[in-house]
Amino acid sequence: MQKRILFASDLDNTLLFSHRHAAPGDVCVEWLDGEEQGFFSPRTIELLRIVAARATFVPVTTRSVAQYERIRWPQGCQPRLAVTTNGAVLLTRPTDGNASGGGAASADRSGSFVRDTAWDDALRPVLAAAHDELLALCAAHADDARYRICRMVDDAYLFLRPADDDRCAALAAEVATETALPIAASGRKLYVLPRGLDKGSALARLRARTGATLVLAAGDSAMDAPLLAAAGRAFTLPGLAQPGAETFREPDARAARFAEWTLERVLDAIARA
């Protein structure tokens, strides 16, 4: 019996990298206010097309819906499902008319997705349980000069960006005295989350929805740890010491190489399934 394979992957710094790491020949797939923002390497696009044809590829990202919809997927790479907002939202593609053909420059905008109402219904109690407390925290820090950004994301979680990157850990500890809700620090960003809103829980729901018998996952940050832990086989960077995950071991490689390495490992796992 052929296995149903699910590949759930974080986007930023896993498959997608910013303009700061772009090299000549990389393909821009995201713009912000007219400026180039996100890139894939040509090799990533080549490999992702093959993965998308052989498995169910689902991005699982902490990005908001609006941030996700900025991406213009290269032809043949478009996922039919996407989880955003750290698991709060499932986007589905109602039609798949643009799923093949075309070159790397041909692209499909993610805005053709629609929200899955059944997913919304299942997450409503999770979000409602923390909603008032998150709003109160947001109000308490909205004018706090220690934070460059303080906002609710898709009415699901609180995002805080410290004005001083070096104070991220100290501010996370301080916020922890104000709430018993989970707090995640990822690089220079802080997230205050409802209990049960994490990428691992989202992956469990995806597994049930797709009927997958082999689940592969990739990620680079602490926000991805639940995703990696919930997968049958996982791929990550050395900075995230996730038990059981396969770790990228190419020091000084450029950002795109982690995406390429991951997709190579995913295709190997598919071939062996």
mmCIF file of N, CA, C and O in Angstrom, residues 29-95:
data_model
loop_
_atom_site.group_PDB
_atom_site.id
_atom_site.type_symbol
_atom_site.label_atom_id
_atom_site.label_comp_id
_atom_site.label_asym_id
_atom_site.label_seq_id
_atom_site.Cartn_x
_atom_site.Cartn_y
_atom_site.Cartn_z
ATOM 1 N N VAL A 29 9.954 36.220 -4.750
ATOM 2 C CA VAL A 29 8.573 35.729 -4.742
ATOM 3 C C VAL A 29 7.687 36.540 -3.799
ATOM 4 O O VAL A 29 6.528 36.218 -3.601
ATOM 5 N N GLU A 30 8.257 37.611 -3.227
ATOM 6 C CA GLU A 30 7.489 38.412 -2.275
ATOM 7 C C GLU A 30 7.964 39.858 -2.331
ATOM 8 O O GLU A 30 9.165 40.122 -2.362
ATOM 9 N N TRP A 31 6.989 40.772 -2.353
ATOM 10 C CA TRP A 31 7.284 42.193 -2.337
ATOM 11 C C TRP A 31 6.530 42.848 -1.189
ATOM 12 O O TRP A 31 5.428 42.433 -0.846
ATOM 13 N N LEU A 32 7.130 43.883 -0.606
ATOM 14 C CA LEU A 32 6.497 44.645 0.456
ATOM 15 C C LEU A 32 6.649 46.119 0.133
ATOM 16 O O LEU A 32 7.779 46.617 0.019
ATOM 17 N N ASP A 33 5.535 46.792 -0.067
ATOM 18 C CA ASP A 33 5.546 48.209 -0.446
ATOM 19 C C ASP A 33 6.421 48.449 -1.673
ATOM 20 O O ASP A 33 7.167 49.439 -1.760
ATOM 21 N N GLY A 34 6.342 47.513 -2.617
ATOM 22 C CA GLY A 34 7.080 47.644 -3.864
ATOM 23 C C GLY A 34 8.528 47.213 -3.805
ATOM 24 O O GLY A 34 9.219 47.201 -4.836
ATOM 25 N N GLU A 35 9.000 46.846 -2.618
ATOM 26 C CA GLU A 35 10.395 46.431 -2.456
ATOM 27 C C GLU A 35 10.501 44.913 -2.399
ATOM 28 O O GLU A 35 9.649 44.248 -1.808
ATOM 29 N N GLU A 36 11.566 44.375 -3.011
ATOM 30 C CA GLU A 36 11.795 42.934 -2.974
ATOM 31 C C GLU A 36 12.027 42.493 -1.538
ATOM 32 O O GLU A 36 12.788 43.100 -0.795
ATOM 33 N N GLN A 37 11.356 41.405 -1.153
ATOM 34 C CA GLN A 37 11.374 40.999 0.242
ATOM 35 C C GLN A 37 11.818 39.550 0.438
ATOM 36 O O GLN A 37 12.715 39.268 1.206
ATOM 37 N N GLY A 38 11.147 38.591 -0.238
ATOM 38 C CA GLY A 38 11.425 37.178 -0.007
ATOM 39 C C GLY A 38 11.887 36.484 -1.280
ATOM 40 O O GLY A 38 11.410 36.795 -2.379
ATOM 41 N N PHE A 39 12.781 35.502 -1.101
ATOM 42 C CA PHE A 39 13.399 34.837 -2.244
ATOM 43 C C PHE A 39 13.447 33.323 -2.075
ATOM 44 O O PHE A 39 13.531 32.810 -0.953
ATOM 45 N N PHE A 40 13.410 32.630 -3.208
ATOM 46 C CA PHE A 40 13.774 31.224 -3.316
ATOM 47 C C PHE A 40 14.998 31.136 -4.223
ATOM 48 O O PHE A 40 15.138 31.938 -5.166
ATOM 49 N N SER A 41 15.844 30.155 -3.973
ATOM 50 C CA SER A 41 16.894 29.883 -4.950
ATOM 51 C C SER A 41 16.289 29.077 -6.092
ATOM 52 O O SER A 41 15.284 28.378 -5.910
ATOM 53 N N PRO A 42 16.876 29.134 -7.299
ATOM 54 C CA PRO A 42 16.370 28.322 -8.406
ATOM 55 C C PRO A 42 16.339 26.832 -8.071
ATOM 56 O O PRO A 42 15.402 26.120 -8.461
ATOM 57 N N ARG A 43 17.334 26.358 -7.338
ATOM 58 C CA ARG A 43 17.372 24.945 -6.954
ATOM 59 C C ARG A 43 16.228 24.604 -6.010
ATOM 60 O O ARG A 43 15.623 23.526 -6.104
ATOM 61 N N THR A 44 15.907 25.501 -5.078
ATOM 62 C CA THR A 44 14.766 25.281 -4.182
ATOM 63 C C THR A 44 13.481 25.131 -4.981
ATOM 64 O O THR A 44 12.671 24.239 -4.719
ATOM 65 N N ILE A 45 13.281 25.987 -5.962
ATOM 66 C CA ILE A 45 12.078 25.911 -6.801
ATOM 67 C C ILE A 45 12.030 24.583 -7.543
ATOM 68 O O ILE A 45 10.982 23.909 -7.586
ATOM 69 N N GLU A 46 13.161 24.176 -8.101
ATOM 70 C CA GLU A 46 13.231 22.909 -8.833
ATOM 71 C C GLU A 46 12.854 21.732 -7.933
ATOM 72 O O GLU A 46 12.040 20.872 -8.305
ATOM 73 N N LEU A 47 13.419 21.705 -6.736
ATOM 74 C CA LEU A 47 13.151 20.602 -5.815
ATOM 75 C C LEU A 47 11.726 20.660 -5.263
ATOM 76 O O LEU A 47 11.063 19.629 -5.108
ATOM 77 N N LEU A 48 11.249 21.873 -4.962
ATOM 78 C CA LEU A 48 9.910 22.009 -4.390
ATOM 79 C C LEU A 48 8.838 21.577 -5.378
ATOM 80 O O LEU A 48 7.813 21.015 -4.984
ATOM 81 N N ARG A 49 9.057 21.794 -6.653
ATOM 82 C CA ARG A 49 8.112 21.320 -7.665
ATOM 83 C C ARG A 49 7.976 19.795 -7.602
ATOM 84 O O ARG A 49 6.873 19.254 -7.693
ATOM 85 N N ILE A 50 9.094 19.124 -7.442
ATOM 86 C CA ILE A 50 9.065 17.659 -7.396
ATOM 87 C C ILE A 50 8.371 17.201 -6.114
ATOM 88 O O ILE A 50 7.535 16.290 -6.132
ATOM 89 N N VAL A 51 8.718 17.841 -4.984
ATOM 90 C CA VAL A 51 8.087 17.488 -3.718
ATOM 91 C C VAL A 51 6.577 17.688 -3.800
ATOM 92 O O VAL A 51 5.792 16.822 -3.380
ATOM 93 N N ALA A 52 6.148 18.828 -4.331
ATOM 94 C CA ALA A 52 4.718 19.134 -4.414
ATOM 95 C C ALA A 52 3.971 18.150 -5.303
ATOM 96 O O ALA A 52 2.767 17.918 -5.106
ATOM 97 N N ALA A 53 4.669 17.560 -6.258
ATOM 98 C CA ALA A 53 4.036 16.579 -7.144
ATOM 99 C C ALA A 53 3.941 15.203 -6.505
ATOM 100 O O ALA A 53 3.098 14.390 -6.904
ATOM 101 N N ARG A 54 4.772 14.932 -5.497
ATOM 102 C CA ARG A 54 4.855 13.587 -4.925
ATOM 103 C C ARG A 54 4.295 13.485 -3.506
ATOM 104 O O ARG A 54 4.155 12.379 -2.987
ATOM 105 N N ALA A 55 4.037 14.636 -2.892
ATOM 106 C CA ALA A 55 3.533 14.635 -1.504
ATOM 107 C C ALA A 55 2.595 15.819 -1.333
ATOM 108 O O ALA A 55 2.495 16.688 -2.196
ATOM 109 N N THR A 56 1.893 15.841 -0.214
ATOM 110 C CA THR A 56 1.077 16.997 0.136
ATOM 111 C C THR A 56 1.980 17.988 0.857
ATOM 112 O O THR A 56 2.428 17.738 1.977
ATOM 113 N N PHE A 57 2.275 19.084 0.187
ATOM 114 C CA PHE A 57 3.131 20.125 0.756
ATOM 115 C C PHE A 57 2.253 21.190 1.397
ATOM 116 O O PHE A 57 1.383 21.769 0.743
ATOM 117 N N VAL A 58 2.488 21.446 2.708
ATOM 118 C CA VAL A 58 1.698 22.436 3.431
ATOM 119 C C VAL A 58 2.637 23.379 4.186
ATOM 120 O O VAL A 58 3.318 22.945 5.122
ATOM 121 N N PRO A 59 2.706 24.657 3.820
ATOM 122 C CA PRO A 59 3.425 25.612 4.652
ATOM 123 C C PRO A 59 2.721 25.742 6.002
ATOM 124 O O PRO A 59 1.485 25.791 6.061
ATOM 125 N N VAL A 60 3.500 25.776 7.077
ATOM 126 C CA VAL A 60 2.957 25.990 8.423
ATOM 127 C C VAL A 60 3.769 27.140 9.013
ATOM 128 O O VAL A 60 4.920 26.961 9.409
ATOM 129 N N THR A 61 3.170 28.315 9.045
ATOM 130 C CA THR A 61 3.917 29.535 9.328
ATOM 131 C C THR A 61 3.273 30.361 10.432
ATOM 132 O O THR A 61 2.065 30.299 10.652
ATOM 133 N N THR A 62 4.095 31.140 11.119
ATOM 134 C CA THR A 62 3.599 32.087 12.104
ATOM 135 C C THR A 62 3.148 33.387 11.433
ATOM 136 O O THR A 62 2.526 34.228 12.060
ATOM 137 N N ARG A 63 3.428 33.540 10.161
ATOM 138 C CA ARG A 63 2.978 34.716 9.416
ATOM 139 C C ARG A 63 1.465 34.903 9.540
ATOM 140 O O ARG A 63 0.722 33.931 9.616
ATOM 141 N N SER A 64 1.050 36.153 9.482
ATOM 142 C CA SER A 64 -0.380 36.447 9.408
ATOM 143 C C SER A 64 -0.902 36.044 8.035
ATOM 144 O O SER A 64 -0.128 35.774 7.103
ATOM 145 N N VAL A 65 -2.220 36.032 7.898
ATOM 146 C CA VAL A 65 -2.815 35.745 6.598
ATOM 147 C C VAL A 65 -2.329 36.750 5.565
ATOM 148 O O VAL A 65 -1.932 36.377 4.448
ATOM 149 N N ALA A 66 -2.331 38.041 5.909
ATOM 150 C CA ALA A 66 -1.906 39.077 4.961
ATOM 151 C C ALA A 66 -0.449 38.899 4.554
ATOM 152 O O ALA A 66 -0.091 39.071 3.377
ATOM 153 N N GLN A 67 0.408 38.544 5.492
ATOM 154 C CA GLN A 67 1.816 38.322 5.159
ATOM 155 C C GLN A 67 1.979 37.110 4.256
ATOM 156 O O GLN A 67 2.791 37.124 3.323
ATOM 157 N N TYR A 68 1.214 36.061 4.521
ATOM 158 C CA TYR A 68 1.293 34.886 3.664
ATOM 159 C C TYR A 68 0.831 35.214 2.246
ATOM 160 O O TYR A 68 1.418 34.751 1.258
ATOM 161 N N GLU A 69 -0.207 36.030 2.132
ATOM 162 C CA GLU A 69 -0.781 36.324 0.822
ATOM 163 C C GLU A 69 0.123 37.189 -0.050
ATOM 164 O O GLU A 69 -0.138 37.363 -1.238
ATOM 165 N N ARG A 70 1.207 37.705 0.534
ATOM 166 C CA ARG A 70 2.177 38.446 -0.288
ATOM 167 C C ARG A 70 2.985 37.531 -1.195
ATOM 168 O O ARG A 70 3.563 37.975 -2.186
ATOM 169 N N ILE A 71 3.058 36.265 -0.852
ATOM 170 C CA ILE A 71 3.918 35.344 -1.600
ATOM 171 C C ILE A 71 3.295 35.018 -2.948
ATOM 172 O O ILE A 71 2.110 34.709 -3.049
ATOM 173 N N ARG A 72 4.108 35.061 -3.984
ATOM 174 C CA ARG A 72 3.704 34.607 -5.313
ATOM 175 C C ARG A 72 4.479 33.315 -5.594
ATOM 176 O O ARG A 72 5.676 33.346 -5.899
ATOM 177 N N TRP A 73 3.785 32.199 -5.486
ATOM 178 C CA TRP A 73 4.440 30.907 -5.599
ATOM 179 C C TRP A 73 4.854 30.631 -7.045
ATOM 180 O O TRP A 73 4.059 30.808 -7.964
ATOM 181 N N PRO A 74 6.080 30.169 -7.251
ATOM 182 C CA PRO A 74 6.478 29.755 -8.595
ATOM 183 C C PRO A 74 5.568 28.641 -9.105
ATOM 184 O O PRO A 74 5.083 27.816 -8.324
ATOM 185 N N GLN A 75 5.338 28.636 -10.386
ATOM 186 C CA GLN A 75 4.444 27.659 -10.981
ATOM 187 C C GLN A 75 4.901 26.234 -10.646
ATOM 188 O O GLN A 75 6.084 25.911 -10.720
ATOM 189 N N GLY A 76 3.955 25.418 -10.208
ATOM 190 C CA GLY A 76 4.261 24.045 -9.843
ATOM 191 C C GLY A 76 4.595 23.857 -8.381
ATOM 192 O O GLY A 76 4.708 22.724 -7.911
ATOM 193 N N CYS A 77 4.761 24.948 -7.646
ATOM 194 C CA CYS A 77 5.107 24.868 -6.222
ATOM 195 C C CYS A 77 3.928 25.190 -5.316
ATOM 196 O O CYS A 77 4.032 25.045 -4.097
ATOM 197 N N GLN A 78 2.827 25.635 -5.894
ATOM 198 C CA GLN A 78 1.715 26.142 -5.091
ATOM 199 C C GLN A 78 1.111 25.063 -4.203
ATOM 200 O O GLN A 78 0.695 24.021 -4.689
ATOM 201 N N PRO A 79 1.058 25.302 -2.913
ATOM 202 C CA PRO A 79 0.385 24.339 -2.027
ATOM 203 C C PRO A 79 -1.133 24.471 -2.153
ATOM 204 O O PRO A 79 -1.647 25.542 -2.478
ATOM 205 N N ARG A 80 -1.843 23.384 -1.908
ATOM 206 C CA ARG A 80 -3.307 23.429 -1.885
ATOM 207 C C ARG A 80 -3.834 23.812 -0.513
ATOM 208 O O ARG A 80 -4.986 24.229 -0.388
ATOM 209 N N LEU A 81 -3.001 23.629 0.511
ATOM 210 C CA LEU A 81 -3.346 23.995 1.880
ATOM 211 C C LEU A 81 -2.205 24.819 2.458
ATOM 212 O O LEU A 81 -1.040 24.607 2.105
ATOM 213 N N ALA A 82 -2.529 25.734 3.357
ATOM 214 C CA ALA A 82 -1.498 26.491 4.062
ATOM 215 C C ALA A 82 -2.017 26.847 5.443
ATOM 216 O O ALA A 82 -3.156 27.309 5.580
ATOM 217 N N VAL A 83 -1.191 26.632 6.457
ATOM 218 C CA VAL A 83 -1.539 26.995 7.826
ATOM 219 C C VAL A 83 -0.781 28.267 8.181
ATOM 220 O O VAL A 83 0.449 28.323 8.062
ATOM 221 N N THR A 84 -1.509 29.301 8.597
ATOM 222 C CA THR A 84 -0.887 30.559 8.989
ATOM 223 C C THR A 84 -1.180 30.863 10.455
ATOM 224 O O THR A 84 -1.852 30.101 11.146
ATOM 225 N N THR A 85 -0.611 31.991 10.910
ATOM 226 C CA THR A 85 -0.933 32.514 12.249
ATOM 227 C C THR A 85 -0.624 31.495 13.345
ATOM 228 O O THR A 85 -1.358 31.349 14.311
ATOM 229 N N ASN A 86 0.476 30.757 13.133
ATOM 230 C CA ASN A 86 0.964 29.757 14.090
ATOM 231 C C ASN A 86 -0.031 28.637 14.352
ATOM 232 O O ASN A 86 -0.004 27.998 15.402
ATOM 233 N N GLY A 87 -0.910 28.400 13.383
ATOM 234 C CA GLY A 87 -1.871 27.308 13.515
ATOM 235 C C GLY A 87 -3.306 27.755 13.605
ATOM 236 O O GLY A 87 -4.218 26.926 13.558
ATOM 237 N N ALA A 88 -3.564 29.062 13.716
ATOM 238 C CA ALA A 88 -4.925 29.555 13.930
ATOM 239 C C ALA A 88 -5.783 29.502 12.669
ATOM 240 O O ALA A 88 -7.007 29.431 12.760
ATOM 241 N N VAL A 89 -5.146 29.540 11.493
ATOM 242 C CA VAL A 89 -5.892 29.650 10.242
ATOM 243 C C VAL A 89 -5.425 28.581 9.256
ATOM 244 O O VAL A 89 -4.221 28.384 9.068
ATOM 245 N N LEU A 90 -6.384 27.921 8.625
ATOM 246 C CA LEU A 90 -6.087 27.030 7.506
ATOM 247 C C LEU A 90 -6.653 27.673 6.245
ATOM 248 O O LEU A 90 -7.849 27.981 6.172
ATOM 249 N N LEU A 91 -5.793 27.894 5.270
ATOM 250 C CA LEU A 91 -6.204 28.412 3.974
ATOM 251 C C LEU A 91 -6.260 27.254 2.982
ATOM 252 O O LEU A 91 -5.367 26.398 2.966
ATOM 253 N N THR A 92 -7.286 27.237 2.163
ATOM 254 C CA THR A 92 -7.434 26.176 1.172
ATOM 255 C C THR A 92 -7.583 26.781 -0.212
ATOM 256 O O THR A 92 -8.104 27.892 -0.370
ATOM 257 N N ARG A 93 -7.137 26.045 -1.200
ATOM 258 C CA ARG A 93 -7.250 26.487 -2.587
ATOM 259 C C ARG A 93 -8.499 25.847 -3.188
ATOM 260 O O ARG A 93 -8.570 24.616 -3.325
ATOM 261 N N PRO A 94 -9.492 26.645 -3.578
ATOM 262 C CA PRO A 94 -10.730 26.060 -4.088
ATOM 263 C C PRO A 94 -10.587 25.403 -5.439
ATOM 264 O O PRO A 94 -11.301 24.481 -5.765
ATOM 265 N N THR A 95 -9.646 25.880 -6.241
ATOM 266 C CA THR A 95 -9.377 25.265 -7.543
ATOM 267 C C THR A 95 -7.885 25.117 -7.688
ATOM 268 O O THR A 95 -7.105 25.758 -6.997
#
